[in-house]
Coordinates of C-alpha atoms and ligand atoms in Angstrom, one line a residue:
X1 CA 88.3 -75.9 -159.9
X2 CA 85.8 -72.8 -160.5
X3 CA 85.3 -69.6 -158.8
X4 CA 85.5 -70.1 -154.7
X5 CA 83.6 -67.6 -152.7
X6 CA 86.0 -65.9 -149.5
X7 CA 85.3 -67.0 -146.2
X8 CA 86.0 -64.6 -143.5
X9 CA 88.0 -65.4 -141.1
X10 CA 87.0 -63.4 -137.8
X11 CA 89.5 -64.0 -134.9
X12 CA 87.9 -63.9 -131.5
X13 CA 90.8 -65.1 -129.5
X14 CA 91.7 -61.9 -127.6
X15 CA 87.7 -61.4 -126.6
X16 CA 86.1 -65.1 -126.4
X17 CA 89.4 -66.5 -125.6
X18 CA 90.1 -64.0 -122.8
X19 CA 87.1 -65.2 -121.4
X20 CA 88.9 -68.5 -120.8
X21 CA 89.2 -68.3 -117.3
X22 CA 92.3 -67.2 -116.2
X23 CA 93.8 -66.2 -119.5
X24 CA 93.8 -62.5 -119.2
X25 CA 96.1 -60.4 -121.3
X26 CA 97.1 -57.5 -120.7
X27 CA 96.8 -54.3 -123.5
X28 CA 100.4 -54.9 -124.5
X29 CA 100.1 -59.1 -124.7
X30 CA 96.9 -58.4 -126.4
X31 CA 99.0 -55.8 -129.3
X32 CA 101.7 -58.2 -130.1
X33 CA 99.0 -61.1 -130.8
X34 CA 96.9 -58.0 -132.6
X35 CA 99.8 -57.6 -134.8
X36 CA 100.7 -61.2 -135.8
X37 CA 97.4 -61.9 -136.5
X38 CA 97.5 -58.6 -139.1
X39 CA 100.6 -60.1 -140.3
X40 CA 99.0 -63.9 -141.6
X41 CA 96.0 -61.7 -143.2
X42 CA 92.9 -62.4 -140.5
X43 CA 90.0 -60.4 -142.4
X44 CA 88.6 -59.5 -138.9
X45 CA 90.0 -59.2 -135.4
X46 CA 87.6 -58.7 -132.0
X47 CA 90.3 -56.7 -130.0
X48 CA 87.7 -56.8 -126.6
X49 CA 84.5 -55.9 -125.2
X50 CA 84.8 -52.4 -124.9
X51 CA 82.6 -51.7 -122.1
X52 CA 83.4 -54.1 -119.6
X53 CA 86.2 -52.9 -118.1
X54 CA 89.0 -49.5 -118.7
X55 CA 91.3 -52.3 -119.5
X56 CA 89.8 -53.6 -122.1
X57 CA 89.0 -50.3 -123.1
X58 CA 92.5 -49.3 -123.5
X59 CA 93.1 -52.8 -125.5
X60 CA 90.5 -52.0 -128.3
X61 CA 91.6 -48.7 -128.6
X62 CA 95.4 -49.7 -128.6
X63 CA 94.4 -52.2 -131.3
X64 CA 92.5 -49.9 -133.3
X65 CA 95.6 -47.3 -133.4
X66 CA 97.9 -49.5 -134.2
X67 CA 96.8 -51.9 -136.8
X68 CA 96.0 -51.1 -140.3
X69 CA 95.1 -54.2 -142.3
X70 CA 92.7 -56.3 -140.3
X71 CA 89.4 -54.6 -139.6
X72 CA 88.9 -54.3 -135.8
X73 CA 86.1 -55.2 -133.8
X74 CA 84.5 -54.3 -130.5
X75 CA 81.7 -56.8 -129.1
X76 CA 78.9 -54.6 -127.1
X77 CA 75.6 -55.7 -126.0
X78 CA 72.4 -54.4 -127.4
X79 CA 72.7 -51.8 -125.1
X80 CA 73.2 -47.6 -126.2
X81 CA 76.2 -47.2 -123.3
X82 CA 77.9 -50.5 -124.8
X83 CA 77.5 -49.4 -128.7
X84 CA 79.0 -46.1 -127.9
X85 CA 81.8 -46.9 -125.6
X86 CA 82.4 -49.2 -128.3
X87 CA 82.4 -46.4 -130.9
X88 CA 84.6 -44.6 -129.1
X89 CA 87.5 -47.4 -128.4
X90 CA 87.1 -48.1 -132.4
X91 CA 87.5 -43.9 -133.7
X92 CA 91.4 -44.4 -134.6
X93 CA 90.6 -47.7 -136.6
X94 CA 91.6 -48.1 -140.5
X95 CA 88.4 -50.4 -140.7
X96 CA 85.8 -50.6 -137.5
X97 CA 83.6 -53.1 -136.3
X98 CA 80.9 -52.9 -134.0
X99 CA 79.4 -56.6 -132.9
X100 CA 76.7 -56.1 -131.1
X101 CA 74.1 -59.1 -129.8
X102 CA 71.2 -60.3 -127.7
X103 CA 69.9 -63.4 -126.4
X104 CA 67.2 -65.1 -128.5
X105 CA 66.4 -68.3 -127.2
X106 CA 63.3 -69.5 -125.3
X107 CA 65.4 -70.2 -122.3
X108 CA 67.6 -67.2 -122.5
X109 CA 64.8 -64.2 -122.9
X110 CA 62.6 -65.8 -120.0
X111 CA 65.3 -66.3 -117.9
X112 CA 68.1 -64.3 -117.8
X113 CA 66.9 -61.3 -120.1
X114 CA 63.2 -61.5 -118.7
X115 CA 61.8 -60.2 -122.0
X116 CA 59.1 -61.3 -124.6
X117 CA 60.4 -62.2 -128.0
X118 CA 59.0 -58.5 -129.4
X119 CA 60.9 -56.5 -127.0
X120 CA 63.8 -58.1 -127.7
X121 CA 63.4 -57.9 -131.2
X122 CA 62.7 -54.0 -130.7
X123 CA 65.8 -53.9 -128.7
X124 CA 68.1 -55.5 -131.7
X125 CA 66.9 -53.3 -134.2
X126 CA 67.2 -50.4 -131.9
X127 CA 71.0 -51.6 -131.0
X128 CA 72.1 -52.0 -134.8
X129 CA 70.5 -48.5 -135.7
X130 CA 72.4 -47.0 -132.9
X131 CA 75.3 -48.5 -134.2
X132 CA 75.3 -47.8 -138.0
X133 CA 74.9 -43.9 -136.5
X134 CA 78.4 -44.6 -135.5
X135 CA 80.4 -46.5 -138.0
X136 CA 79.1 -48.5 -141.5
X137 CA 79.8 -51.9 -140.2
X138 CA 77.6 -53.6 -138.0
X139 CA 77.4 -57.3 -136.7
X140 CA 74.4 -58.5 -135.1
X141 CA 74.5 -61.9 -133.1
X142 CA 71.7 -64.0 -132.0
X143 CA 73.2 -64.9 -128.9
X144 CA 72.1 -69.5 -128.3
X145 CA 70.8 -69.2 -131.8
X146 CA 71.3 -72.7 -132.2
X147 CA 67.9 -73.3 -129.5
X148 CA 66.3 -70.6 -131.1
X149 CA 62.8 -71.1 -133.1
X150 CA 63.6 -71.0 -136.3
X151 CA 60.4 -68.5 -137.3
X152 CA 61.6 -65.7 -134.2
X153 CA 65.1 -65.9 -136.0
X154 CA 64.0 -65.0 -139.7
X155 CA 62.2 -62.4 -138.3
X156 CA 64.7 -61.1 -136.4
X157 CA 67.3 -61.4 -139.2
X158 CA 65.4 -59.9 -141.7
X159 CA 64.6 -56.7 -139.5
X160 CA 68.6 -56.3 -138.6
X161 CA 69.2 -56.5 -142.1
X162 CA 66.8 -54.0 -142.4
X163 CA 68.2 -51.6 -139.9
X164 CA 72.0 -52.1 -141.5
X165 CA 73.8 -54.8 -139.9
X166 CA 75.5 -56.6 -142.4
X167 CA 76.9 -59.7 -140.9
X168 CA 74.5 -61.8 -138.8
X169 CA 76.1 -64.1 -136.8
X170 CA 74.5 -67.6 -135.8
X171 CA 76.1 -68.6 -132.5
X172 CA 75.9 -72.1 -131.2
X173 CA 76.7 -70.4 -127.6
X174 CA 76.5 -74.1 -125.9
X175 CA 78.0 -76.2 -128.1
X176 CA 74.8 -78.2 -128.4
X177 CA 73.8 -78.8 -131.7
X178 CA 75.3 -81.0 -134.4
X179 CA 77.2 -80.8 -138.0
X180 CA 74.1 -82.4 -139.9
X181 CA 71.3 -79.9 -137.8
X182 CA 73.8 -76.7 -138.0
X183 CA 74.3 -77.1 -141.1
X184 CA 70.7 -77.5 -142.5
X185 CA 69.7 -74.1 -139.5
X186 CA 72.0 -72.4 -141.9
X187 CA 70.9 -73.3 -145.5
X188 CA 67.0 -72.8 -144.0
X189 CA 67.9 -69.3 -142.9
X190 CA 69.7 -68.5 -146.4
X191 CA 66.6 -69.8 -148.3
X192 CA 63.6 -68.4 -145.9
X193 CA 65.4 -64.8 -144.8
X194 CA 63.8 -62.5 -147.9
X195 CA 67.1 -60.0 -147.7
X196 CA 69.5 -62.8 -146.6
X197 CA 71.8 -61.8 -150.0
X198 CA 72.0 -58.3 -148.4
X199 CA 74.3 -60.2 -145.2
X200 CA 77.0 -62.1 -144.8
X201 CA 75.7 -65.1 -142.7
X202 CA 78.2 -66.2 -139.3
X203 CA 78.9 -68.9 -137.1
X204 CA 80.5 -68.4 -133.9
X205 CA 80.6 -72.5 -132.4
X206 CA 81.9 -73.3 -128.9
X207 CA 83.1 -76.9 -128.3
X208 CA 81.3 -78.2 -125.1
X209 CA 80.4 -81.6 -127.6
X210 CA 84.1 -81.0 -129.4
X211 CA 82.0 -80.1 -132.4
X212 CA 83.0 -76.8 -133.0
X213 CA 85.2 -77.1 -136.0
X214 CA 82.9 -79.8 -137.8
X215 CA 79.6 -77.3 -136.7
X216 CA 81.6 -74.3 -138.6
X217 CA 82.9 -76.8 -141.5
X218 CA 79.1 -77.9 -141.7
X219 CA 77.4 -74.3 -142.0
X220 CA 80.2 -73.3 -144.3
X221 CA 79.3 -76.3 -147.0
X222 CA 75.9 -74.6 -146.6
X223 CA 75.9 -70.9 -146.9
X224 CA 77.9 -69.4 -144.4
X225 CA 80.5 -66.8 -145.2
X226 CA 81.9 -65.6 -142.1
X227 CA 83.7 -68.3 -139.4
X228 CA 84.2 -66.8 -135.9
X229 CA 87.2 -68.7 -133.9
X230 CA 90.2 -68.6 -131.8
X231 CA 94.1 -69.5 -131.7
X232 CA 94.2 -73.0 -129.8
X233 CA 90.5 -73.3 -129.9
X234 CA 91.1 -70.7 -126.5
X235 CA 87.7 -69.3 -125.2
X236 CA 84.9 -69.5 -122.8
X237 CA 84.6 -73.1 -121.2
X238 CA 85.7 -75.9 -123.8
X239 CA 86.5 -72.9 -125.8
X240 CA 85.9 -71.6 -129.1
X241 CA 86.4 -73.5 -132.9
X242 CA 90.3 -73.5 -134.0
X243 CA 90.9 -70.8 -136.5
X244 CA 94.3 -73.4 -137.5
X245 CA 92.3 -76.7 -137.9
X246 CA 89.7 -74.7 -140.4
X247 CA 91.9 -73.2 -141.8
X248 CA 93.9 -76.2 -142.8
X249 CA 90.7 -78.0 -143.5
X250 CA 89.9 -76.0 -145.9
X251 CA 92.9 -75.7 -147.8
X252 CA 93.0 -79.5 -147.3
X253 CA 89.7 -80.3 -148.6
X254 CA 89.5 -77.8 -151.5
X255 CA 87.4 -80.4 -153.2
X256 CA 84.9 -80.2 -150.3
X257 CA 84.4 -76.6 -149.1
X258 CA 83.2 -74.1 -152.0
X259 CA 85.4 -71.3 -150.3
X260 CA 89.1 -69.4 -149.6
X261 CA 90.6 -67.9 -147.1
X262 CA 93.2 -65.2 -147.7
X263 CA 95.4 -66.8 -144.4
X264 CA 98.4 -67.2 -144.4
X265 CA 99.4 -70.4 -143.0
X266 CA 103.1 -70.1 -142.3
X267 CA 102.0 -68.0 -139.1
X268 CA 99.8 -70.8 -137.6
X269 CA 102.5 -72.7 -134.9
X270 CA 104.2 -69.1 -134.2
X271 CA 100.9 -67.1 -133.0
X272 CA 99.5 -70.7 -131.1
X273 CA 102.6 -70.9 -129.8
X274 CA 102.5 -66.9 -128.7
X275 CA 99.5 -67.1 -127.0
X276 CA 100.1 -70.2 -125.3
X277 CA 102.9 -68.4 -123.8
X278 CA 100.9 -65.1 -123.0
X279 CA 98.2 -67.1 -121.9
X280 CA 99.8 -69.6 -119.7
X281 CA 97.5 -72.6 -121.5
X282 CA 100.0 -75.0 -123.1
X283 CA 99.1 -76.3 -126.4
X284 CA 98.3 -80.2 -125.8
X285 CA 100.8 -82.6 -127.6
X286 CA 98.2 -84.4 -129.9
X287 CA 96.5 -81.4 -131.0
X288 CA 96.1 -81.2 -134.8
X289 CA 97.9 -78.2 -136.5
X290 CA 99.9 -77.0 -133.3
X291 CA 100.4 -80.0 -131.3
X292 CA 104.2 -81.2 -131.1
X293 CA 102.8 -84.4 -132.2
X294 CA 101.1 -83.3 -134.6
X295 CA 103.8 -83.7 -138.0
X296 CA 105.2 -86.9 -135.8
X297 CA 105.4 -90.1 -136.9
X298 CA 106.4 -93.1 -134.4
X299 CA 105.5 -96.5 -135.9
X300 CA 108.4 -97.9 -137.9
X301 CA 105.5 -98.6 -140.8
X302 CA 104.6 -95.2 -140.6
X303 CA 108.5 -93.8 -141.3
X304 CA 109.0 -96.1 -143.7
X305 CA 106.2 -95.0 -145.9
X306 CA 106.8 -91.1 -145.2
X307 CA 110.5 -91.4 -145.8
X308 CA 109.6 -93.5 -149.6
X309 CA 106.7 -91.2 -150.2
X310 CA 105.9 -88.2 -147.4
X311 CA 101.6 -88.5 -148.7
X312 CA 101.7 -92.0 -147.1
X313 CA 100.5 -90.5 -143.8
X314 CA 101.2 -86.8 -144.1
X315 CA 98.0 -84.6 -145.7
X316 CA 99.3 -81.3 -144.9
X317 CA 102.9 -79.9 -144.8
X318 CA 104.8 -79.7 -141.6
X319 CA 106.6 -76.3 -143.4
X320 CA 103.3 -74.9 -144.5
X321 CA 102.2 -74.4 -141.0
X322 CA 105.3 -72.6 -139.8
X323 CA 106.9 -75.7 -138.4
X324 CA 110.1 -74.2 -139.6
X325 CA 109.9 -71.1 -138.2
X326 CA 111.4 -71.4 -135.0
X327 CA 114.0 -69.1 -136.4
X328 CA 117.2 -69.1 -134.4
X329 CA 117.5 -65.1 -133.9
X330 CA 120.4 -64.2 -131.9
X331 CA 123.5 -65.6 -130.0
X332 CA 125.6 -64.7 -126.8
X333 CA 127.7 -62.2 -129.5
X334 CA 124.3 -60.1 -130.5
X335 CA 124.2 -56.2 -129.9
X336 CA 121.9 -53.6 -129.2
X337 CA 121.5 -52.9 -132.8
X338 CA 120.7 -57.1 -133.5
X339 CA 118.4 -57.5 -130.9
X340 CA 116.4 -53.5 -131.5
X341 CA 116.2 -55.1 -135.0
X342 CA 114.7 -58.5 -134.3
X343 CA 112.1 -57.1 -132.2
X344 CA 111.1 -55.0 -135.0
X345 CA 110.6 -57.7 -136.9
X346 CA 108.5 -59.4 -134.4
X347 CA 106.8 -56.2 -134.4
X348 CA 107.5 -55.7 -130.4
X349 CA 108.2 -52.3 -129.1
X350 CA 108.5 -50.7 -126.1
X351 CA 107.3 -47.2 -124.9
X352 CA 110.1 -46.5 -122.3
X353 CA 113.5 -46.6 -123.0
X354 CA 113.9 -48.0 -119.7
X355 CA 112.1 -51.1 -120.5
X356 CA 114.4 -51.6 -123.6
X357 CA 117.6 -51.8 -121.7
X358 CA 115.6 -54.4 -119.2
X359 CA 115.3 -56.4 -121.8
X360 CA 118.5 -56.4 -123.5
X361 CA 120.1 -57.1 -120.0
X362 CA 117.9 -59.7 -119.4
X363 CA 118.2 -61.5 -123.4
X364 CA 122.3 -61.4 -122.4
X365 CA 121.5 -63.3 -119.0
X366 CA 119.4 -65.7 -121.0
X367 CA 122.5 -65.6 -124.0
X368 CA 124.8 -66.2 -121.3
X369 CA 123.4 -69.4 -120.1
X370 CA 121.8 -70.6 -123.4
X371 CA 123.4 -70.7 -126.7
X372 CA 121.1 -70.0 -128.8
X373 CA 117.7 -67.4 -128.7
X374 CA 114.8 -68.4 -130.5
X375 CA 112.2 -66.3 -130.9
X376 CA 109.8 -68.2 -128.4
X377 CA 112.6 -66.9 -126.4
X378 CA 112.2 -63.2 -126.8
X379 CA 108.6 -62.8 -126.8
X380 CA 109.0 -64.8 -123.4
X381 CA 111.6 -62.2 -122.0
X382 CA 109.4 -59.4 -123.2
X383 CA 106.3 -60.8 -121.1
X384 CA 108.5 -60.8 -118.3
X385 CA 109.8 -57.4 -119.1
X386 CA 106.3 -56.4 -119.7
X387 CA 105.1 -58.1 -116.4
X388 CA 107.6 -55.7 -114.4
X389 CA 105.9 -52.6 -115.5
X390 CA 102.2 -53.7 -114.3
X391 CA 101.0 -51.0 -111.5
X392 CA 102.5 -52.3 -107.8
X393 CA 104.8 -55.3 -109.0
X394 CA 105.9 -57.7 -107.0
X395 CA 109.5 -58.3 -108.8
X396 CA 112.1 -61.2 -107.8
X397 CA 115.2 -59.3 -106.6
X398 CA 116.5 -63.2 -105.0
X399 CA 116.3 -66.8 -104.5
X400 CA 117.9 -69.4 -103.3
X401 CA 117.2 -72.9 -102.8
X402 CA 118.9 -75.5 -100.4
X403 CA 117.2 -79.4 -101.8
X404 CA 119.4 -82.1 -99.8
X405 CA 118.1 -85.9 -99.7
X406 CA 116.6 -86.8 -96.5
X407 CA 115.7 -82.8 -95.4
X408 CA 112.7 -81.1 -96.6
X409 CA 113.8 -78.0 -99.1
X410 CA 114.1 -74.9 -97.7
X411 CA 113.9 -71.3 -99.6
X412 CA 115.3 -67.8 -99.4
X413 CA 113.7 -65.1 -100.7
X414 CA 114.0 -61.3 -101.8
X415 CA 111.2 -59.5 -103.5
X416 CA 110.8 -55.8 -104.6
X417 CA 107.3 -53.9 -104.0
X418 CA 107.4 -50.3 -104.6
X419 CA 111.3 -49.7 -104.6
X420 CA 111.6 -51.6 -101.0
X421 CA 113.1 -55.3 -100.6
X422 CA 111.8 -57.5 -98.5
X423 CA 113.2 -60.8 -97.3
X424 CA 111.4 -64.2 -96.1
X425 CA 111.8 -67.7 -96.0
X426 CA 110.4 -70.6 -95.3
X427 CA 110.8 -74.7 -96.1
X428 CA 108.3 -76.9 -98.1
X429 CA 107.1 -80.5 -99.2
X430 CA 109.2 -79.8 -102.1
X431 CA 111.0 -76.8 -103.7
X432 CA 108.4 -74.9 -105.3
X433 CA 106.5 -75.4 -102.1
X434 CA 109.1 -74.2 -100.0
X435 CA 109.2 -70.9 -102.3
X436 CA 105.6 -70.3 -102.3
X437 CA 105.1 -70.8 -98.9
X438 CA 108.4 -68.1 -98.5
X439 CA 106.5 -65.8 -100.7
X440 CA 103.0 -66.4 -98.8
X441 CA 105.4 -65.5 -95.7
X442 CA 105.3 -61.9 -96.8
X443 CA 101.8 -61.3 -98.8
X444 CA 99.5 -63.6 -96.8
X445 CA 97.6 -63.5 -99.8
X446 CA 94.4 -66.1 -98.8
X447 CA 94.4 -67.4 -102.9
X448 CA 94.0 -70.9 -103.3
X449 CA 96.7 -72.8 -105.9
X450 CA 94.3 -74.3 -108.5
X451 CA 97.4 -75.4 -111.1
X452 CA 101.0 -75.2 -111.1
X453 CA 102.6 -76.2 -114.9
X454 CA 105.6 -76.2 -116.4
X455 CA 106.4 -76.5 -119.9
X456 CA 109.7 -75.8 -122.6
X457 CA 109.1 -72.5 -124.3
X458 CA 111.4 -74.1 -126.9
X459 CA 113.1 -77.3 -127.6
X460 CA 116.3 -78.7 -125.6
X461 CA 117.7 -79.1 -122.3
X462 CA 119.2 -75.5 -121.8
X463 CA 115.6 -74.6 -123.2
X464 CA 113.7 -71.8 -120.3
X465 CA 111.4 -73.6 -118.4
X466 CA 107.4 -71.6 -118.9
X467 CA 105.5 -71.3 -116.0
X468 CA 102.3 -71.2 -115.1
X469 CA 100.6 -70.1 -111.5
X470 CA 96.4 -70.3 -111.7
X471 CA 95.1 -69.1 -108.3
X472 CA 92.0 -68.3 -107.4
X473 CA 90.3 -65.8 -104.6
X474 CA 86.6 -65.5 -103.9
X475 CA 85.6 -67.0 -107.4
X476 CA 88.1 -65.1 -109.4
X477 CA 90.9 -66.9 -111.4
X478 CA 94.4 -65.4 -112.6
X479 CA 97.0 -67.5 -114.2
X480 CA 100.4 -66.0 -113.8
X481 CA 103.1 -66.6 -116.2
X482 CA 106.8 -66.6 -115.7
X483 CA 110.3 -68.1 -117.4
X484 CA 113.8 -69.3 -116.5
X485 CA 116.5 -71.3 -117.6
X486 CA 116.1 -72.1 -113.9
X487 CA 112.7 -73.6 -113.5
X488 CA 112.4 -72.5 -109.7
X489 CA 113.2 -69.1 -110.8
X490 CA 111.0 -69.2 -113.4
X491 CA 108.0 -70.5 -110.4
X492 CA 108.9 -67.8 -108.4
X493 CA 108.1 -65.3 -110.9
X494 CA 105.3 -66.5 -112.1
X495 CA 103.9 -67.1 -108.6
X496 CA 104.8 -63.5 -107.9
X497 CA 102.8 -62.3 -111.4
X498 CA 99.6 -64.1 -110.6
X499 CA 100.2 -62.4 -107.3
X500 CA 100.5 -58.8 -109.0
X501 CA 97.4 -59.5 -111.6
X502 CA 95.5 -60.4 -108.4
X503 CA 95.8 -57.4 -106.8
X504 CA 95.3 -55.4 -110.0
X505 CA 91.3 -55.2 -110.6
X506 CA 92.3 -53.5 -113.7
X507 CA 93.0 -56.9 -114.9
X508 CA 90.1 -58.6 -114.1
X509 CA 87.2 -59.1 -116.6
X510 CA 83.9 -57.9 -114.4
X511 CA 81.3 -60.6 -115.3
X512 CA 78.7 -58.6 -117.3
X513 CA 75.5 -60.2 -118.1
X514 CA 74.2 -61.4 -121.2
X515 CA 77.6 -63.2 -122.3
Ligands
KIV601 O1 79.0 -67.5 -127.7 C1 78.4 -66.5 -128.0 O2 77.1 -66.5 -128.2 C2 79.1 -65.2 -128.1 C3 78.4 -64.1 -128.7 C4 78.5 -62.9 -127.8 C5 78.8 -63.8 -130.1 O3 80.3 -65.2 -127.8
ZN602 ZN1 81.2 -67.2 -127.8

C-alpha cells in the first residue's frame, strides 16, 4: 500500500454535541471527556463556543490549561467580540484554534443574516484577519455550504486563504445533500480554488438524511483532509457524523480511503460509553462500533461460522474497539491509596479534598452492595460527586418507598438545599411517580417531564441503574443524570439534578444566532 495522506480528526462533541438538546456538561464533565479524547490521539478538540455563555467560557479555558497534546479549539462567529473572547479562553493552550464562520447560503444571508453576498464576504475576511492577530491557526466555515453557489464559495475560499485561515471547513449544516454531490462539491472546490494547496479542506456533516458518515467518507475519497464529528454521532438535531464509525471505516476499508488517522481505537467503547453517561443519551443497542449489539452474533449459522473462522461475519475486532476494556478496578477490600490511584489513571481529579472523601465514601457504599467496580462505575460516582458541588444543590439526604399490590405507591422524602432538610411526601401512579410528585411537593417547580430512562451503567444484575430526567420550562430542556444500585434512588437523584441544572442559568446554552 503506498504513502496515505493524515486525515484530521476534529472532535466536536463537547460544542456541536452540547448543542444536543439537553446534553449539557458541565466544565468538569466536559475535562474528563477533554482528556480521554487527548488520550486516543484526536488531532483536534472544540472544547466550546467561547462567547456564548461564562460557562462555556470557563470550559474552553479549563480545556486549554489542562491538555497538552490535542490542539484546542474555540468556535466564534465572524464577529471581533467572539474572536477575542475566544482568544482569550484559548491563551494557556499548548496548540490553539480559533474556528470562526458565517452563513453563506442564498437562504441564510437573505434571511437570517440580512446581508448581500459582498458584505458577507468582507465580514469573513475581516473575522479570519482579526483572528490570525491572535493566534496562527485559523478555521474558517461556510456555515450551509452544501446550498451554497458554488462560484460565491471559491471566492470566498480563496480570499480566507488569502487573509490566513488555513482550514476551510465545508459544512453540510442540514444534512441535505448526498455522498455522490458532496463528494464531487469537494473535488470541484480542490480543482477551481487557485490557493486551495495552501488549506486543509473540512467537512462538518449533520445526519438529518442519516448521511453523515457516508457525506464525510465521500469528500474524504475526494480531497478532504480534515473530518469534523462527534462521540455517538451526539450533536444538534439528528446530530453530527460518528467520529467511531469513520474511524473504523477507514481502517476497515484501507483499500478504499487514500488516508490515516493517528486514533487510537482501543478508546472508542470507553469515551461513547463516558459521554453517554455524562450526557444522559444512551447509546442505542444496534449502533455500529458502540452498540451492545454491535460484536453480537444470534443466529446459530452465524456462531457457527465465527466460532470455525471469526472473518465469517466479523470485519472488525470486538478487542480493537476497547470491547475489553471494561476493566474491573476495585473491590469491597480497595483503600484510599487504590481508588486515589485508579482515578489517576482515568485522569479524574478533584479540587477539594472534601469532594475526595465524598467519593471514596460513596465507591464503599457502591463496594458494599456490588462486588465488583468497573470503571463505568467510578466515572458514574464522580458525576454524582461532581453533581453535589453545582451552586444551590438540591441533594438526596432520604427516601423511602412503600409499593404494596392493590395500593397506589407512596414516597418519603428528605432533601438538602443550602445546609437545611426538608421533608415531603406524597403517593403516585407508580413509584417514580410517587417520588416526583414528593419532590414537586416542595419545589413546585412548573417543568414539564419530557423523558424518564433507565439504563445499566455496566453489565449484571447488582449493576447501578443510570438515570436520566429531561424536563423542560418555557422552551428550555435539561436532562438530569443520576445512579444507584437502587433504581428509585438513582430517579430521585437524577430528578433532583435536572432540578439543580434548571435553576442554574449558568448551565444553559443562551441561543445565539447564526448557529
Ligand atoms: O453545522 C454547522 O454548520 C456548524 C458550523 C458552525 C461549523 O456547526
Ligand atoms: Zn454543526
Amino acid at each position: 500500500m503506498g504513502f496515505k495522506d493524515k486525515l484530521v480528526i476534529f472532535d466536536t462533541t463537547l460544542r456541536d454535541g452540547e448543542q444536543s438538546p439537553g446534553a449539557s456538561m458541565t466544565k468538569d464533565e466536559k475535562l474528563r471527556i477533554a482528556k480521554l479524547l487527548e488520550k486516543m490521539n484526536v488531532d483536534v478538540i472544540e472544547a466550546g463556543f467561547a462567547v456564548s455563555s461564562q460557562g462555556d467560557f470557563d470550559a474552553v479555558k479549563l480545556i486549554a490549561d489542562n491538555v497538552r497534546d490535542s490542539r484546542i479549539c474555540s468556535l466564534s462567529r465572524a464577529m471581533i467580540g467572539d474572536i477575542e473572547r475566544a482568544g482569550e479562553a484559548l491563551r494557556g493552550a499548548s496548540a490553539g484554534r480559533i474556528h470562526t464562520f458565517i452563513a453563506t447560503s442564498p437562504i441564510h444571508m437573505e434571511y437570517k443574516l440580512q446581508m448581500q453576498p459582498d458584505e458577507v464576504l468582507a465580514q469573513a475576511v475581516g473575522a479570519v484577519k482579526i483572528a490570525r492577530d491572535l493566534i496562527d491557526d485559523v478555521e474558517f466555515s461556510l456555515e450551509d455550504a452544501s446550498r451554497t453557489n458554488f462560484d460565491f464559495m471559491c471566492r470566498i475560499t480563496e480570499a480566507v486563504i488569502d487573509a490566513g485561515a488555513s482550514t476551510i471547513n465545508f459544512p453540510d449544516t442540514v444534512g441535505y445533500s448526498a455522498p455522490g454531490e458532496y463528494g464531487d462539491i469537494m473535488e470541484r472546490l480542490l480543482n477551481t480554488v487557485p490557493n486551495a494547496d495552501k488549506a486543509i479542506f473540512s467537512v462538518h456533516c449533520h445526519n438529518d438524511l442519516g448521511l453523515a458518515v457516508a457525506n464525510s467518507l465521500s469528500a474524504v475519497q475526494r480531497g478532504a483532509r480534515q473530518v469534523e464529528c462527534t462521540i455517538n454521532g451526539l450533536g444538534e438535531r439528528a446530530g453530527n457524523a460518528s467520529l467511531e464509525e469513520l474511524v473504523m471505516a477507514i481502517r476497515t476499508r484501507q483499500d478504499l480511503y487514500p488516508v490515516k488517522t493517528d486514533v487510537n481505537p482501543s478508546y472508542i467503547v470507553p469515551i461513547s460509553r463516558l459521554v453517554s453517561n455524562i450526557t444522559g443519551f444512551p447509546v442505542q443497542p444496534n449502533k455500529a462500533i458502540v452498540g451492545a449489539n454491535a460484536f453480537a452474533h444470534e443466529s446459530g449459522i452465524h456462531q457457527d461460522g465465527v466460532l470455525k473462522m471469526r472473518e465469517t461475519y466479523e470485519i472488525m475486532k470486538a478487542e480493537d474497539v476497547g470491547w475489553s476494556n471494561n476493566k474491573l478496578s476495585l473491590g469491597k477490600l480497595s483503600g484510599r491509596a487504590a481508588f486515589a490511584a485508579r482515578l489517576k489513571d482515568l485522569d479524574i481529579s478533584f479540587d477539594a479534598k472534601d469532594d475526595f472523601e465524598r467519593a471514596f465514601k460513596r465507591f464503599k457504599d457502591i463496594a458494599d452492595k456490588k462486588k465488583e467496580i468497573f470503571d463505568e462505575d467510578l466515572q458514574a460516582l464522580v458525576s454524582d460527586v461532581q453533581m453535589g458541588t453545582e451552586d444551590n444543590a438540591l441533594t438526596l439526604v432520604g427516601l423511602e418507598v412503600l409499593s404494596k399490590s392493590g395500593q397506589s405507591p407512596h414516597a418519603k422524602i428528605i432533601i438538602r438545599y443550602q445546609d437545611k432538610d426538608h421533608r415531603a411526601e406524597s403517593s403516585g401512579d407508580g413509584a417514580v411517580d410517587a417520588i416526583f410528585n414528593a419532590i414537586e411537593k416542595l419545589i413546585n417547580s412548573e417543568t414539564e417531564l419530557q423523558l424518564y430512562s433507565v439504563n445499566a451503567v455496566t453489565q449484571g444484575t447488582d449493576s447501578q441503574g443510570g438515570v436520566t430526567v429531561r424536563l423542560e420550562k418555557n422552551g428550555r430542556i435539561i436532562n438530569g443524570q443520576g445512579s444507584d444500585t437502587d433504581i428509585l434512588f438513582a430517579s430521585a437523584k437524577a430528578y433532583l439534578h435536572a432540578l439543580t441544572l434548571m435553576r442554574n442559568p449558568g448551565r444553559l446554552h443562551p441561543q445565539l444566532g447564526g448557529i
